[in-house]
CSV table of C-alpha atoms in Angstrom, one decimal:
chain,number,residue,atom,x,y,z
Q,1,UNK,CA,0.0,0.0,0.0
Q,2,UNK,CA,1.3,3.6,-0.7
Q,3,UNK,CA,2.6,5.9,2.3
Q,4,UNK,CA,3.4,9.6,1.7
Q,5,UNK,CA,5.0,11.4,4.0
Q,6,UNK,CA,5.9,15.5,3.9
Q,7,UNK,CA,8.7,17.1,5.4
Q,8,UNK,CA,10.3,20.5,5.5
Q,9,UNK,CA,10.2,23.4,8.4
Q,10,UNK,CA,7.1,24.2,10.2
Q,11,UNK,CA,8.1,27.8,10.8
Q,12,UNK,CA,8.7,30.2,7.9
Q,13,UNK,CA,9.4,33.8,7.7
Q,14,UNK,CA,6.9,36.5,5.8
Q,15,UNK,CA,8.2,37.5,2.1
Q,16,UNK,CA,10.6,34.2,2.3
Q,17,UNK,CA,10.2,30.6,0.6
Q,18,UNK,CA,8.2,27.7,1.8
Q,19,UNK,CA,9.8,24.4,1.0
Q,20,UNK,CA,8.5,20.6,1.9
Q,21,UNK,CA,9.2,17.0,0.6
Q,22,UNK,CA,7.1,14.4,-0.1
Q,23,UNK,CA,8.7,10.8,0.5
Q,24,UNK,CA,6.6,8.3,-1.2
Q,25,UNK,CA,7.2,4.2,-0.4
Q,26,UNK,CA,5.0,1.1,-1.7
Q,27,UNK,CA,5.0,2.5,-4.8
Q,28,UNK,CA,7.0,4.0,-8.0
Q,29,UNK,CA,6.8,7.7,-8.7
Q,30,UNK,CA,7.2,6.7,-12.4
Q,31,UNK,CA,4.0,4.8,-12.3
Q,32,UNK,CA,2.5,6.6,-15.6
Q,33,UNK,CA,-1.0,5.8,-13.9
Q,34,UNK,CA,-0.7,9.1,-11.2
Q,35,UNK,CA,0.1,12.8,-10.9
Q,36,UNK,CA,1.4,14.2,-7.4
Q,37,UNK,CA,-0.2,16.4,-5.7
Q,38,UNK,CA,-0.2,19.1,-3.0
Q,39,UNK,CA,-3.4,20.5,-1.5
Q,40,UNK,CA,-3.7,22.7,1.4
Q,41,UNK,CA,-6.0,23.6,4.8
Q,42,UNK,CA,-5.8,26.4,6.8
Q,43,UNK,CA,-6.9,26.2,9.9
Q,44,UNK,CA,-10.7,25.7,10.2
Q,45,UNK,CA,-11.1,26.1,6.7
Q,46,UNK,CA,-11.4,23.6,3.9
Q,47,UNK,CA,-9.2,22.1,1.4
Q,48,UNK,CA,-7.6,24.2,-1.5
Q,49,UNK,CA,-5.6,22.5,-4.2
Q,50,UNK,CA,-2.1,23.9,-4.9
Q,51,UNK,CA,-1.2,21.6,-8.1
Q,52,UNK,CA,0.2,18.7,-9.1
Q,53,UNK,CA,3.0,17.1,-11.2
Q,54,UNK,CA,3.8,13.8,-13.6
Q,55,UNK,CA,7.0,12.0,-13.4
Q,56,UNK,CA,8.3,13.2,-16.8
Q,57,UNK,CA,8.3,16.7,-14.8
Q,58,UNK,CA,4.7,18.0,-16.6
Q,59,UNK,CA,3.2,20.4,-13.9
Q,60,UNK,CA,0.1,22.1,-13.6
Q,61,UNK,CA,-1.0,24.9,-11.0
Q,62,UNK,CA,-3.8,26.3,-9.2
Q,63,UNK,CA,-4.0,29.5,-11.0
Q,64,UNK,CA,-4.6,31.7,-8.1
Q,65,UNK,CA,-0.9,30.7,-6.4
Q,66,UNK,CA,0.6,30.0,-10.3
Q,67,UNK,CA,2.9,32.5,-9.7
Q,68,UNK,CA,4.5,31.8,-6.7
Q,69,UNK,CA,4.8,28.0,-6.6
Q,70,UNK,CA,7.1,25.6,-7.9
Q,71,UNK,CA,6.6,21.6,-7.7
Q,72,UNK,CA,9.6,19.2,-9.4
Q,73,UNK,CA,10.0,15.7,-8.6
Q,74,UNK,CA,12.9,13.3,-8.4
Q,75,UNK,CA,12.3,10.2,-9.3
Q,76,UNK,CA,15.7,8.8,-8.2
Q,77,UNK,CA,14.7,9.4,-4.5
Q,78,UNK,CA,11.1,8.8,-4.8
Q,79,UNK,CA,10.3,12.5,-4.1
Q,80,UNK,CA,8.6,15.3,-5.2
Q,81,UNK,CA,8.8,18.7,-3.3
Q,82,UNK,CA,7.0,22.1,-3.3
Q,83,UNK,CA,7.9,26.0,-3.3
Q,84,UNK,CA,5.7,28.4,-2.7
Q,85,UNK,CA,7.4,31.7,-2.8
Q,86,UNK,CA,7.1,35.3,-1.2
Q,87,UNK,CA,4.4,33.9,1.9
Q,88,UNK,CA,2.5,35.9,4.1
Q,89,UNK,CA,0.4,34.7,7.0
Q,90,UNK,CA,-2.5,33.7,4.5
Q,91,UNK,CA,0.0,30.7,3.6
Q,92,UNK,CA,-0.6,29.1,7.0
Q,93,UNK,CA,-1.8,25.9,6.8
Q,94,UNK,CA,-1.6,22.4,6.9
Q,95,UNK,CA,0.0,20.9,3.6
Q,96,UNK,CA,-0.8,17.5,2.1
Q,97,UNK,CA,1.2,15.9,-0.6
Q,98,UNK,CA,-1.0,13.1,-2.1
Q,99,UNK,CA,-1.7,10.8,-5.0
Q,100,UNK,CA,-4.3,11.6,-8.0
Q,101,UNK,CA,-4.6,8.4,-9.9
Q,102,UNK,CA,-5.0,8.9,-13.9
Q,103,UNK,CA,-8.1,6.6,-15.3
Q,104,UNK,CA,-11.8,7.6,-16.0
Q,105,UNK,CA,-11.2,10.0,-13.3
Q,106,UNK,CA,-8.8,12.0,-12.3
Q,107,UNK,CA,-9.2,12.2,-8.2
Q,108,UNK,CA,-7.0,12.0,-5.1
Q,109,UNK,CA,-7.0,8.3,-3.8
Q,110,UNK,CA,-3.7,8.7,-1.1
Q,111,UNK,CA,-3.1,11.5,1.2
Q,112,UNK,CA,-0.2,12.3,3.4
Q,113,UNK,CA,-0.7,12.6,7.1
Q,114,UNK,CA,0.0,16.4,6.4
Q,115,UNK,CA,2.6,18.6,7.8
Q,116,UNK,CA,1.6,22.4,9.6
Q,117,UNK,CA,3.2,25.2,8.2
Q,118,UNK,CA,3.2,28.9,10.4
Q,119,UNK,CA,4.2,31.5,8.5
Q,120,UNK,CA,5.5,34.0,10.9
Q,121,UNK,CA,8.5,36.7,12.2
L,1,UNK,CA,-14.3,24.8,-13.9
L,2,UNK,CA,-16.9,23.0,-12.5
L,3,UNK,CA,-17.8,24.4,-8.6
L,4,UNK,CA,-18.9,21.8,-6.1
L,5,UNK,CA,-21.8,22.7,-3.9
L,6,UNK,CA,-22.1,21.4,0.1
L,7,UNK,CA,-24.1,22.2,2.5
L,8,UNK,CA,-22.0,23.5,5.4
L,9,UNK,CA,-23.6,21.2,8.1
L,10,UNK,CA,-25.6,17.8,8.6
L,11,UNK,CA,-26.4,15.8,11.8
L,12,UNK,CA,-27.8,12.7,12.7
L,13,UNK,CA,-28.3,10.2,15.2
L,14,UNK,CA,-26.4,7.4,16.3
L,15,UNK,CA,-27.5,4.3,14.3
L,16,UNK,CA,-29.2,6.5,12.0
L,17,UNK,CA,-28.6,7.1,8.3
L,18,UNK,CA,-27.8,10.4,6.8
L,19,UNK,CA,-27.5,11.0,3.1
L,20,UNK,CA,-24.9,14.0,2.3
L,21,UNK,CA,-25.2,15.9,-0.9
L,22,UNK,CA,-22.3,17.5,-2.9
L,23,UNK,CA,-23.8,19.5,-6.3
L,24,UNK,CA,-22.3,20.1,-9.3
L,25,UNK,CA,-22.5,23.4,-11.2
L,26,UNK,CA,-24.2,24.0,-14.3
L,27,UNK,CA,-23.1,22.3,-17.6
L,28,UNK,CA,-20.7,19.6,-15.2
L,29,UNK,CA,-23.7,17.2,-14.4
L,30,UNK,CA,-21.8,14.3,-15.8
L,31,UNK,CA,-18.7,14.5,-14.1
L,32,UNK,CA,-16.9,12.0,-11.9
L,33,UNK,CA,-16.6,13.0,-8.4
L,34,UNK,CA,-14.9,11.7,-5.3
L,35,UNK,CA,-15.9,11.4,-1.7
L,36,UNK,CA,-13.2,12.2,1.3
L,37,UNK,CA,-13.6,11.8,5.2
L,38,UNK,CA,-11.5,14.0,7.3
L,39,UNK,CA,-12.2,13.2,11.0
L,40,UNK,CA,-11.0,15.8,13.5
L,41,UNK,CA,-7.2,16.4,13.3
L,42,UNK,CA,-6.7,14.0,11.1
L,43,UNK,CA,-5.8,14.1,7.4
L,44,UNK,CA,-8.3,13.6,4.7
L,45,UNK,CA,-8.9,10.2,3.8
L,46,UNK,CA,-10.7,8.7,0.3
L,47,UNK,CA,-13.7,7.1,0.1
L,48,UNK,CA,-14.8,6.3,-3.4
L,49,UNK,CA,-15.0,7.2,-6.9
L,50,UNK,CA,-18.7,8.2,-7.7
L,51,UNK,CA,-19.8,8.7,-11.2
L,52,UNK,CA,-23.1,10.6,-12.9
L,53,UNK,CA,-25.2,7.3,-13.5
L,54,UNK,CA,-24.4,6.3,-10.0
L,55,UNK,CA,-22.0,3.7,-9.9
L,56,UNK,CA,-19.0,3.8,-7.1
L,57,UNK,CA,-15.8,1.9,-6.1
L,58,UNK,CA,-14.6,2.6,-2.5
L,59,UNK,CA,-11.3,2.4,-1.3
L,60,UNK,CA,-9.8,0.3,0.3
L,61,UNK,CA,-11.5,-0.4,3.9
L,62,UNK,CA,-14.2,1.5,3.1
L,63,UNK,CA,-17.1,0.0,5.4
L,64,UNK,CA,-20.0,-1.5,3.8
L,65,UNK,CA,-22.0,1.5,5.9
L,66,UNK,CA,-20.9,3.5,3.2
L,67,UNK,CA,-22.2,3.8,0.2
L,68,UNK,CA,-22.7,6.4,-3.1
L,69,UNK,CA,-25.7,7.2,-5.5
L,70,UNK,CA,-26.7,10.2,-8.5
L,71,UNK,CA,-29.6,12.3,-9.4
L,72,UNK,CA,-28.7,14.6,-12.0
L,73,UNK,CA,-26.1,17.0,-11.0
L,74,UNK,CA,-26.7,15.7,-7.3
L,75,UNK,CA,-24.0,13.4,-5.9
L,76,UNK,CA,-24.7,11.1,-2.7
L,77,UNK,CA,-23.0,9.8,0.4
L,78,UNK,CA,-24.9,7.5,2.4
L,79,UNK,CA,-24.0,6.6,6.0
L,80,UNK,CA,-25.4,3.7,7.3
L,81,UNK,CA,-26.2,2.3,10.8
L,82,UNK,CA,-23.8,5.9,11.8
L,83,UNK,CA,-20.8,5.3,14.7
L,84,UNK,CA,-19.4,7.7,16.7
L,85,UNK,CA,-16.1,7.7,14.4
L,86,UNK,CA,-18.3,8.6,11.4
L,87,UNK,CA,-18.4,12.3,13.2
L,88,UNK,CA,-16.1,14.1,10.6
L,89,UNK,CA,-15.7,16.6,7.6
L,90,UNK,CA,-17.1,15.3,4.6
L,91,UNK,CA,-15.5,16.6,0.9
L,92,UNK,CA,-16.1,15.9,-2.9
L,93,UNK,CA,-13.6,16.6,-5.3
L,94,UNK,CA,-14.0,16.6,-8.9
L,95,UNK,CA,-11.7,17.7,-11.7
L,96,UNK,CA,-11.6,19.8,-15.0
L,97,UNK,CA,-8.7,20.9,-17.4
L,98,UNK,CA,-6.0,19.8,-15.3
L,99,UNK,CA,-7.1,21.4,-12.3
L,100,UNK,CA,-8.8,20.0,-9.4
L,101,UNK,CA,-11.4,21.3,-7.2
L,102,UNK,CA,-12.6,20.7,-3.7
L,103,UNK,CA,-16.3,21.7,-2.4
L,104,UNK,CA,-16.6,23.3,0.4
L,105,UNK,CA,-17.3,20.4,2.9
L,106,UNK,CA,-19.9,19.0,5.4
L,107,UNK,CA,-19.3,18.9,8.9
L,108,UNK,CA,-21.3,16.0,10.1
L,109,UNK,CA,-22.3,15.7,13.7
L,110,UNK,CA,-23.6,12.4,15.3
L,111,UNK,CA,-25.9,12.5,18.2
């Protein structure tokens, strides 16, 4: 069964970058049948998707953070990662890396336990 | 883009059933959706796969309490015989053009 697991600080600075790791294990990243994702919660709010990437490094963004985010993948390590640049305390939240499986539907079917990140001085 | 419509709350009792509804917008009736369960402090966690004429595949572990259903643009969670546990945020997520999309959730309380 799939695991994914984020890492990367919990405390980040206004105006600098957020980073975080996803680990994945019982699977292959280069599985052709799923994109990986991020999607994010702020607290007491719901879920807003951040965008998602295929192992040959195709990416697509949310186009309201477009801008400011980054998402590459490494298929050597098992790993893909996430930048979201220039974050202000909006960016709080808890981040979720997670699996979107490509068939008749495209729809998150693994989620990371999810990893809190305070954006603060 | 399709937008996902929830209401923002449900409750039910114990043992009970409760059937929660997540709507898709105009001109997206026939799209594919997907239910998640987020119990409190925990992460999100999938459900099933739940398409326009009804048809679902859960994921794996799924109870049998659980199960999906279609009317038009409406799609349906049904929670049998509801347990304590079952107390939790409810989403649907569909997708369109290489974006995906989240409504806004149900907070379900059982009594």
């Amino acid at each position: 069964q799939v695991q994914l697991q984020e890492s990367g600080p919990g405390l980040v600075k206004p105006s600098q970058t957020l980073s975080l790791t996803c680990t994945v294990s019982g699977g292959s990243i280069s599985s052709g049948d799923y994109y990986w994702s991020w999607i994010r919660q702020p607290p007491g709010k719901g879920l807003e998707w951040i965008g998602y990437i295929y192992y040959s490094g195709s990416t697509y963004y949310n186009p309201s953070l477009k801008s400011r985010v980054t998402i590459s993948v490494d298929t050597s390590k098992n790993q893909f990662s996430l930048k979201l640049s220039s974050v202000t305390a909006a960016d709080t939240a808890v981040y979720y890396c997670a699996r979107v499986e490509v068939d008749t539907a495209m729809v998150t079917d693994y989620w990371g336990q999810g990893t809190l990140v305070t954006v603060s001085s | 883009q399709p937008v996902l419509t929830q209401s923002s709350s449900a409750s039910a009792s114990l043992g009970s059933s409760v059937k929660l509804t997540c709507t898709l917008s105009s001109g997206h009736s026939s799209y594919i959706i997907a239910w998640h369960q987020q119990q409190p402090g925990k992460a999100p966690r999938y459900l099933m796969k739940l398409e326009g004429s009804g048809s679902y595949n859960k994921g794996s572990g799924v109870p049998d309490r659980f199960s999906g259903s279609s009317s038009g643009a409406d799609r349906y969670l049904t929670i049998s015989n509801l347990q304590s546990e079952d107390e939790a945020d409810y989403y649907c997520e569909t997708w369109d053009s290489n974006t995906q999309v989240f409504g806004g959730g149900t907070k379900l309380t059982v009594l």
